[in-house]
Amino acid sequence: MNRTTTILACTTCALAMGLTGCGASFEGSGSKDAASAEQLALRTEDPWAVEVQSDPAARAEGNLADGVYTGTGRGMEGQITVTLLVDGGRISCLETTQECESQSRGGYEAIRDGLYAAMIEEAQGSDIDAVAGATITTAGVKQAVDDALAQAEEAAAGQDAGTEA
């Protein structure tokens, strides 16, 4: 009886000590999700800091009417909006916004830091690479760009129909 009690006490003590090391302790908040993007940026290099080179001579495909167009898409946790300026067949991304995308995930930072905007301008359309950790957000950005470009194509078709009549 004494030996069984000792073994049980030692096992319980070892188990309790082992489990205390599993507690979340990031910035004293109790969980990693509670850490802000700024706290994470202090500790690691920004994985989304990718320099995107744009060709100023590149033009978007298709017949697009000049103007400002806003498209929407569905992100991980809400709506994504992309506002494009079409001028002489060239696309410039004026604004990219999101509702409810989570901090400390790729999509939030890529929208906030302008990475998606730079990628859209470089691709002159929605054919952009996915951002690590933000596959669904990237799909929402592509959807929003396609929506805005469809509006520009409709406007161009309307202008062409008006000149033919």
JSON list of C-alpha atoms in Angstrom, two decimals:
[
{"chain": "A", "resi": 1, "resn": "MET", "atom": "CA", "xyz": [0.00, 0.00, 0.00]},
{"chain": "A", "resi": 2, "resn": "ASN", "atom": "CA", "xyz": [2.80, 2.40, 0.89]},
{"chain": "A", "resi": 3, "resn": "ARG", "atom": "CA", "xyz": [4.71, 1.68, -2.33]},
{"chain": "A", "resi": 4, "resn": "THR", "atom": "CA", "xyz": [1.58, 2.18, -4.47]},
{"chain": "A", "resi": 5, "resn": "THR", "atom": "CA", "xyz": [0.85, 5.50, -2.77]},
{"chain": "A", "resi": 6, "resn": "THR", "atom": "CA", "xyz": [4.43, 6.68, -3.34]},
{"chain": "A", "resi": 7, "resn": "ILE", "atom": "CA", "xyz": [4.33, 5.70, -7.03]},
{"chain": "A", "resi": 8, "resn": "LEU", "atom": "CA", "xyz": [0.95, 7.41, -7.45]},
{"chain": "A", "resi": 9, "resn": "ALA", "atom": "CA", "xyz": [2.19, 10.57, -5.72]},
{"chain": "A", "resi": 10, "resn": "CYS", "atom": "CA", "xyz": [5.38, 10.68, -7.85]},
{"chain": "A", "resi": 11, "resn": "THR", "atom": "CA", "xyz": [3.42, 10.11, -11.07]},
{"chain": "A", "resi": 12, "resn": "THR", "atom": "CA", "xyz": [0.92, 12.83, -10.17]},
{"chain": "A", "resi": 13, "resn": "CYS", "atom": "CA", "xyz": [3.73, 15.25, -9.31]},
{"chain": "A", "resi": 14, "resn": "ALA", "atom": "CA", "xyz": [5.61, 14.53, -12.56]},
{"chain": "A", "resi": 15, "resn": "LEU", "atom": "CA", "xyz": [2.43, 14.90, -14.59]},
{"chain": "A", "resi": 16, "resn": "ALA", "atom": "CA", "xyz": [1.54, 18.18, -12.91]},
{"chain": "A", "resi": 17, "resn": "MET", "atom": "CA", "xyz": [5.03, 19.59, -13.49]},
{"chain": "A", "resi": 18, "resn": "GLY", "atom": "CA", "xyz": [4.96, 18.50, -17.13]},
{"chain": "A", "resi": 19, "resn": "LEU", "atom": "CA", "xyz": [1.59, 20.10, -17.79]},
{"chain": "A", "resi": 20, "resn": "THR", "atom": "CA", "xyz": [2.55, 23.45, -16.29]},
{"chain": "A", "resi": 21, "resn": "GLY", "atom": "CA", "xyz": [5.03, 23.90, -19.12]},
{"chain": "A", "resi": 22, "resn": "CYS", "atom": "CA", "xyz": [2.14, 23.69, -21.63]},
{"chain": "A", "resi": 23, "resn": "GLY", "atom": "CA", "xyz": [0.44, 26.86, -20.45]},
{"chain": "A", "resi": 24, "resn": "ALA", "atom": "CA", "xyz": [0.36, 29.75, -22.92]},
{"chain": "A", "resi": 25, "resn": "SER", "atom": "CA", "xyz": [2.64, 32.54, -21.85]},
{"chain": "A", "resi": 26, "resn": "PHE", "atom": "CA", "xyz": [3.01, 34.82, -24.90]},
{"chain": "A", "resi": 27, "resn": "GLU", "atom": "CA", "xyz": [3.45, 38.38, -23.64]},
{"chain": "A", "resi": 28, "resn": "GLY", "atom": "CA", "xyz": [1.70, 37.37, -20.43]},
{"chain": "A", "resi": 29, "resn": "SER", "atom": "CA", "xyz": [-1.64, 37.46, -22.22]},
{"chain": "A", "resi": 30, "resn": "GLY", "atom": "CA", "xyz": [-2.60, 33.84, -21.83]},
{"chain": "A", "resi": 31, "resn": "SER", "atom": "CA", "xyz": [-2.70, 33.08, -25.54]},
{"chain": "A", "resi": 32, "resn": "LYS", "atom": "CA", "xyz": [-0.78, 33.70, -28.72]},
{"chain": "A", "resi": 33, "resn": "ASP", "atom": "CA", "xyz": [-3.92, 35.02, -30.46]},
{"chain": "A", "resi": 34, "resn": "ALA", "atom": "CA", "xyz": [-4.11, 37.86, -27.96]},
{"chain": "A", "resi": 35, "resn": "ALA", "atom": "CA", "xyz": [-0.77, 39.26, -29.12]},
{"chain": "A", "resi": 36, "resn": "SER", "atom": "CA", "xyz": [-1.04, 42.28, -31.35]},
{"chain": "A", "resi": 37, "resn": "ALA", "atom": "CA", "xyz": [0.64, 42.49, -34.72]},
{"chain": "A", "resi": 38, "resn": "GLU", "atom": "CA", "xyz": [2.98, 45.12, -33.30]},
{"chain": "A", "resi": 39, "resn": "GLN", "atom": "CA", "xyz": [4.13, 42.75, -30.54]},
{"chain": "A", "resi": 40, "resn": "LEU", "atom": "CA", "xyz": [4.82, 40.03, -33.08]},
{"chain": "A", "resi": 41, "resn": "ALA", "atom": "CA", "xyz": [6.69, 42.45, -35.34]},
{"chain": "A", "resi": 42, "resn": "LEU", "atom": "CA", "xyz": [9.08, 43.25, -32.51]},
{"chain": "A", "resi": 43, "resn": "ARG", "atom": "CA", "xyz": [10.06, 39.59, -32.24]},
{"chain": "A", "resi": 44, "resn": "THR", "atom": "CA", "xyz": [10.24, 38.39, -35.83]},
{"chain": "A", "resi": 45, "resn": "GLU", "atom": "CA", "xyz": [11.08, 39.68, -39.26]},
{"chain": "A", "resi": 46, "resn": "ASP", "atom": "CA", "xyz": [8.05, 40.57, -41.34]},
{"chain": "A", "resi": 47, "resn": "PRO", "atom": "CA", "xyz": [7.37, 37.54, -43.59]},
{"chain": "A", "resi": 48, "resn": "TRP", "atom": "CA", "xyz": [5.12, 39.69, -45.79]},
{"chain": "A", "resi": 49, "resn": "ALA", "atom": "CA", "xyz": [7.76, 42.31, -46.49]},
{"chain": "A", "resi": 50, "resn": "VAL", "atom": "CA", "xyz": [8.20, 41.34, -50.10]},
{"chain": "A", "resi": 51, "resn": "GLU", "atom": "CA", "xyz": [9.39, 43.96, -52.52]},
{"chain": "A", "resi": 52, "resn": "VAL", "atom": "CA", "xyz": [7.19, 43.93, -55.60]},
{"chain": "A", "resi": 53, "resn": "GLN", "atom": "CA", "xyz": [8.54, 45.48, -58.77]},
{"chain": "A", "resi": 54, "resn": "SER", "atom": "CA", "xyz": [6.03, 47.00, -61.15]},
{"chain": "A", "resi": 55, "resn": "ASP", "atom": "CA", "xyz": [6.53, 47.59, -64.89]},
{"chain": "A", "resi": 56, "resn": "PRO", "atom": "CA", "xyz": [5.21, 51.09, -65.66]},
{"chain": "A", "resi": 57, "resn": "ALA", "atom": "CA", "xyz": [4.66, 50.11, -69.30]},
{"chain": "A", "resi": 58, "resn": "ALA", "atom": "CA", "xyz": [2.43, 47.12, -68.47]},
{"chain": "A", "resi": 59, "resn": "ARG", "atom": "CA", "xyz": [-1.26, 47.37, -69.31]},
{"chain": "A", "resi": 60, "resn": "ALA", "atom": "CA", "xyz": [-4.29, 45.40, -68.23]},
{"chain": "A", "resi": 61, "resn": "GLU", "atom": "CA", "xyz": [-5.82, 42.89, -70.60]},
{"chain": "A", "resi": 62, "resn": "GLY", "atom": "CA", "xyz": [-9.23, 43.55, -72.09]},
{"chain": "A", "resi": 63, "resn": "ASN", "atom": "CA", "xyz": [-11.13, 46.65, -73.06]},
{"chain": "A", "resi": 64, "resn": "LEU", "atom": "CA", "xyz": [-11.47, 48.78, -69.91]},
{"chain": "A", "resi": 65, "resn": "ALA", "atom": "CA", "xyz": [-13.09, 52.18, -69.58]},
{"chain": "A", "resi": 66, "resn": "ASP", "atom": "CA", "xyz": [-11.12, 54.79, -67.69]},
{"chain": "A", "resi": 67, "resn": "GLY", "atom": "CA", "xyz": [-12.46, 55.55, -64.22]},
{"chain": "A", "resi": 68, "resn": "VAL", "atom": "CA", "xyz": [-12.52, 54.45, -60.60]},
{"chain": "A", "resi": 69, "resn": "TYR", "atom": "CA", "xyz": [-14.11, 51.08, -59.83]},
{"chain": "A", "resi": 70, "resn": "THR", "atom": "CA", "xyz": [-14.72, 49.38, -56.49]},
{"chain": "A", "resi": 71, "resn": "GLY", "atom": "CA", "xyz": [-15.07, 45.61, -56.30]},
{"chain": "A", "resi": 72, "resn": "THR", "atom": "CA", "xyz": [-15.90, 43.35, -53.38]},
{"chain": "A", "resi": 73, "resn": "GLY", "atom": "CA", "xyz": [-14.91, 39.83, -52.44]},
{"chain": "A", "resi": 74, "resn": "ARG", "atom": "CA", "xyz": [-15.29, 37.46, -49.52]},
{"chain": "A", "resi": 75, "resn": "GLY", "atom": "CA", "xyz": [-12.29, 37.05, -47.22]},
{"chain": "A", "resi": 76, "resn": "MET", "atom": "CA", "xyz": [-11.68, 34.70, -44.31]},
{"chain": "A", "resi": 77, "resn": "GLU", "atom": "CA", "xyz": [-13.87, 36.58, -41.87]},
{"chain": "A", "resi": 78, "resn": "GLY", "atom": "CA", "xyz": [-15.58, 39.34, -43.81]},
{"chain": "A", "resi": 79, "resn": "GLN", "atom": "CA", "xyz": [-15.81, 41.49, -46.90]},
{"chain": "A", "resi": 80, "resn": "ILE", "atom": "CA", "xyz": [-12.76, 42.73, -48.80]},
{"chain": "A", "resi": 81, "resn": "THR", "atom": "CA", "xyz": [-12.97, 45.86, -50.95]},
{"chain": "A", "resi": 82, "resn": "VAL", "atom": "CA", "xyz": [-10.54, 46.85, -53.70]},
{"chain": "A", "resi": 83, "resn": "THR", "atom": "CA", "xyz": [-10.73, 50.25, -55.39]},
{"chain": "A", "resi": 84, "resn": "LEU", "atom": "CA", "xyz": [-8.97, 50.48, -58.76]},
{"chain": "A", "resi": 85, "resn": "LEU", "atom": "CA", "xyz": [-8.17, 53.42, -61.01]},
{"chain": "A", "resi": 86, "resn": "VAL", "atom": "CA", "xyz": [-8.11, 52.56, -64.71]},
{"chain": "A", "resi": 87, "resn": "ASP", "atom": "CA", "xyz": [-6.30, 55.17, -66.79]},
{"chain": "A", "resi": 88, "resn": "GLY", "atom": "CA", "xyz": [-5.31, 54.45, -70.36]},
{"chain": "A", "resi": 89, "resn": "GLY", "atom": "CA", "xyz": [-5.52, 50.69, -69.83]},
{"chain": "A", "resi": 90, "resn": "ARG", "atom": "CA", "xyz": [-3.24, 50.83, -66.78]},
{"chain": "A", "resi": 91, "resn": "ILE", "atom": "CA", "xyz": [-4.53, 49.73, -63.37]},
{"chain": "A", "resi": 92, "resn": "SER", "atom": "CA", "xyz": [-3.56, 51.51, -60.15]},
{"chain": "A", "resi": 93, "resn": "CYS", "atom": "CA", "xyz": [-4.80, 50.17, -56.83]},
{"chain": "A", "resi": 94, "resn": "LEU", "atom": "CA", "xyz": [-6.11, 53.13, -54.83]},
{"chain": "A", "resi": 95, "resn": "GLU", "atom": "CA", "xyz": [-7.31, 51.26, -51.77]},
{"chain": "A", "resi": 96, "resn": "THR", "atom": "CA", "xyz": [-7.64, 47.77, -50.34]},
{"chain": "A", "resi": 97, "resn": "THR", "atom": "CA", "xyz": [-9.71, 47.32, -47.19]},
{"chain": "A", "resi": 98, "resn": "GLN", "atom": "CA", "xyz": [-11.09, 44.47, -45.15]},
{"chain": "A", "resi": 99, "resn": "GLU", "atom": "CA", "xyz": [-13.71, 43.97, -42.51]},
{"chain": "A", "resi": 100, "resn": "CYS", "atom": "CA", "xyz": [-12.93, 41.60, -39.66]},
{"chain": "A", "resi": 101, "resn": "GLU", "atom": "CA", "xyz": [-9.80, 39.89, -41.00]},
{"chain": "A", "resi": 102, "resn": "SER", "atom": "CA", "xyz": [-7.75, 38.67, -38.03]},
{"chain": "A", "resi": 103, "resn": "GLN", "atom": "CA", "xyz": [-4.53, 40.33, -36.97]},
{"chain": "A", "resi": 104, "resn": "SER", "atom": "CA", "xyz": [-1.40, 38.18, -36.87]},
{"chain": "A", "resi": 105, "resn": "ARG", "atom": "CA", "xyz": [-2.48, 36.37, -40.01]},
{"chain": "A", "resi": 106, "resn": "GLY", "atom": "CA", "xyz": [-1.04, 36.98, -43.45]},
{"chain": "A", "resi": 107, "resn": "GLY", "atom": "CA", "xyz": [-4.06, 38.63, -45.05]},
{"chain": "A", "resi": 108, "resn": "TYR", "atom": "CA", "xyz": [-4.53, 41.33, -42.45]},
{"chain": "A", "resi": 109, "resn": "GLU", "atom": "CA", "xyz": [-0.95, 42.52, -42.69]},
{"chain": "A", "resi": 110, "resn": "ALA", "atom": "CA", "xyz": [-0.77, 42.18, -46.48]},
{"chain": "A", "resi": 111, "resn": "ILE", "atom": "CA", "xyz": [-3.83, 44.43, -46.86]},
{"chain": "A", "resi": 112, "resn": "ARG", "atom": "CA", "xyz": [-2.66, 46.89, -44.20]},
{"chain": "A", "resi": 113, "resn": "ASP", "atom": "CA", "xyz": [0.90, 47.10, -45.54]},
{"chain": "A", "resi": 114, "resn": "GLY", "atom": "CA", "xyz": [-0.13, 47.46, -49.20]},
{"chain": "A", "resi": 115, "resn": "LEU", "atom": "CA", "xyz": [1.35, 44.16, -50.40]},
{"chain": "A", "resi": 116, "resn": "TYR", "atom": "CA", "xyz": [-1.84, 43.18, -52.21]},
{"chain": "A", "resi": 117, "resn": "ALA", "atom": "CA", "xyz": [-2.06, 46.63, -53.83]},
{"chain": "A", "resi": 118, "resn": "ALA", "atom": "CA", "xyz": [1.50, 46.32, -55.11]},
{"chain": "A", "resi": 119, "resn": "MET", "atom": "CA", "xyz": [0.85, 42.80, -56.41]},
{"chain": "A", "resi": 120, "resn": "ILE", "atom": "CA", "xyz": [-2.32, 43.92, -58.22]},
{"chain": "A", "resi": 121, "resn": "GLU", "atom": "CA", "xyz": [-0.45, 46.76, -59.90]},
{"chain": "A", "resi": 122, "resn": "GLU", "atom": "CA", "xyz": [2.40, 44.47, -60.90]},
{"chain": "A", "resi": 123, "resn": "ALA", "atom": "CA", "xyz": [0.04, 41.85, -62.34]},
{"chain": "A", "resi": 124, "resn": "GLN", "atom": "CA", "xyz": [-2.27, 44.48, -63.87]},
{"chain": "A", "resi": 125, "resn": "GLY", "atom": "CA", "xyz": [-5.15, 42.30, -62.76]},
{"chain": "A", "resi": 126, "resn": "SER", "atom": "CA", "xyz": [-6.13, 39.57, -60.34]},
{"chain": "A", "resi": 127, "resn": "ASP", "atom": "CA", "xyz": [-3.42, 37.05, -61.28]},
{"chain": "A", "resi": 128, "resn": "ILE", "atom": "CA", "xyz": [-1.52, 37.49, -58.00]},
{"chain": "A", "resi": 129, "resn": "ASP", "atom": "CA", "xyz": [0.37, 35.03, -55.84]},
{"chain": "A", "resi": 130, "resn": "ALA", "atom": "CA", "xyz": [-1.18, 33.80, -52.61]},
{"chain": "A", "resi": 131, "resn": "VAL", "atom": "CA", "xyz": [0.22, 35.28, -49.43]},
{"chain": "A", "resi": 132, "resn": "ALA", "atom": "CA", "xyz": [1.48, 32.67, -46.95]},
{"chain": "A", "resi": 133, "resn": "GLY", "atom": "CA", "xyz": [-1.15, 32.07, -44.30]},
{"chain": "A", "resi": 134, "resn": "ALA", "atom": "CA", "xyz": [-3.79, 33.97, -46.26]},
{"chain": "A", "resi": 135, "resn": "THR", "atom": "CA", "xyz": [-5.09, 31.72, -49.01]},
{"chain": "A", "resi": 136, "resn": "ILE", "atom": "CA", "xyz": [-8.74, 32.61, -48.43]},
{"chain": "A", "resi": 137, "resn": "THR", "atom": "CA", "xyz": [-8.00, 36.33, -48.05]},
{"chain": "A", "resi": 138, "resn": "THR", "atom": "CA", "xyz": [-6.00, 36.24, -51.29]},
{"chain": "A", "resi": 139, "resn": "ALA", "atom": "CA", "xyz": [-8.95, 34.58, -53.04]},
{"chain": "A", "resi": 140, "resn": "GLY", "atom": "CA", "xyz": [-11.20, 37.37, -51.71]},
{"chain": "A", "resi": 141, "resn": "VAL", "atom": "CA", "xyz": [-8.80, 40.03, -53.03]},
{"chain": "A", "resi": 142, "resn": "LYS", "atom": "CA", "xyz": [-8.76, 38.33, -56.44]},
{"chain": "A", "resi": 143, "resn": "GLN", "atom": "CA", "xyz": [-12.55, 38.20, -56.42]},
{"chain": "A", "resi": 144, "resn": "ALA", "atom": "CA", "xyz": [-12.74, 41.92, -55.57]},
{"chain": "A", "resi": 145, "resn": "VAL", "atom": "CA", "xyz": [-10.29, 42.82, -58.37]},
{"chain": "A", "resi": 146, "resn": "ASP", "atom": "CA", "xyz": [-12.25, 40.72, -60.87]},
{"chain": "A", "resi": 147, "resn": "ASP", "atom": "CA", "xyz": [-15.46, 42.46, -59.75]},
{"chain": "A", "resi": 148, "resn": "ALA", "atom": "CA", "xyz": [-13.93, 45.92, -60.26]},
{"chain": "A", "resi": 149, "resn": "LEU", "atom": "CA", "xyz": [-12.49, 44.97, -63.66]},
{"chain": "A", "resi": 150, "resn": "ALA", "atom": "CA", "xyz": [-15.85, 43.52, -64.75]},
{"chain": "A", "resi": 151, "resn": "GLN", "atom": "CA", "xyz": [-17.39, 46.92, -64.00]},
{"chain": "A", "resi": 152, "resn": "ALA", "atom": "CA", "xyz": [-14.69, 48.61, -66.10]},
{"chain": "A", "resi": 153, "resn": "GLU", "atom": "CA", "xyz": [-15.36, 46.18, -68.97]},
{"chain": "A", "resi": 154, "resn": "GLU", "atom": "CA", "xyz": [-19.12, 46.82, -68.75]},
{"chain": "A", "resi": 155, "resn": "ALA", "atom": "CA", "xyz": [-18.50, 50.56, -68.85]},
{"chain": "A", "resi": 156, "resn": "ALA", "atom": "CA", "xyz": [-16.27, 50.14, -71.91]},
{"chain": "A", "resi": 157, "resn": "ALA", "atom": "CA", "xyz": [-18.92, 47.99, -73.62]},
{"chain": "A", "resi": 158, "resn": "GLY", "atom": "CA", "xyz": [-21.51, 50.67, -72.89]},
{"chain": "A", "resi": 159, "resn": "GLN", "atom": "CA", "xyz": [-19.26, 53.35, -74.35]},
{"chain": "A", "resi": 160, "resn": "ASP", "atom": "CA", "xyz": [-18.65, 51.24, -77.46]},
{"chain": "A", "resi": 161, "resn": "ALA", "atom": "CA", "xyz": [-22.39, 50.64, -77.90]},
{"chain": "A", "resi": 162, "resn": "GLY", "atom": "CA", "xyz": [-23.02, 54.38, -77.59]},
{"chain": "A", "resi": 163, "resn": "THR", "atom": "CA", "xyz": [-20.49, 55.23, -80.31]},
{"chain": "A", "resi": 164, "resn": "GLU", "atom": "CA", "xyz": [-21.84, 52.59, -82.72]},
{"chain": "A", "resi": 165, "resn": "ALA", "atom": "CA", "xyz": [-25.46, 53.85, -82.55]}
]
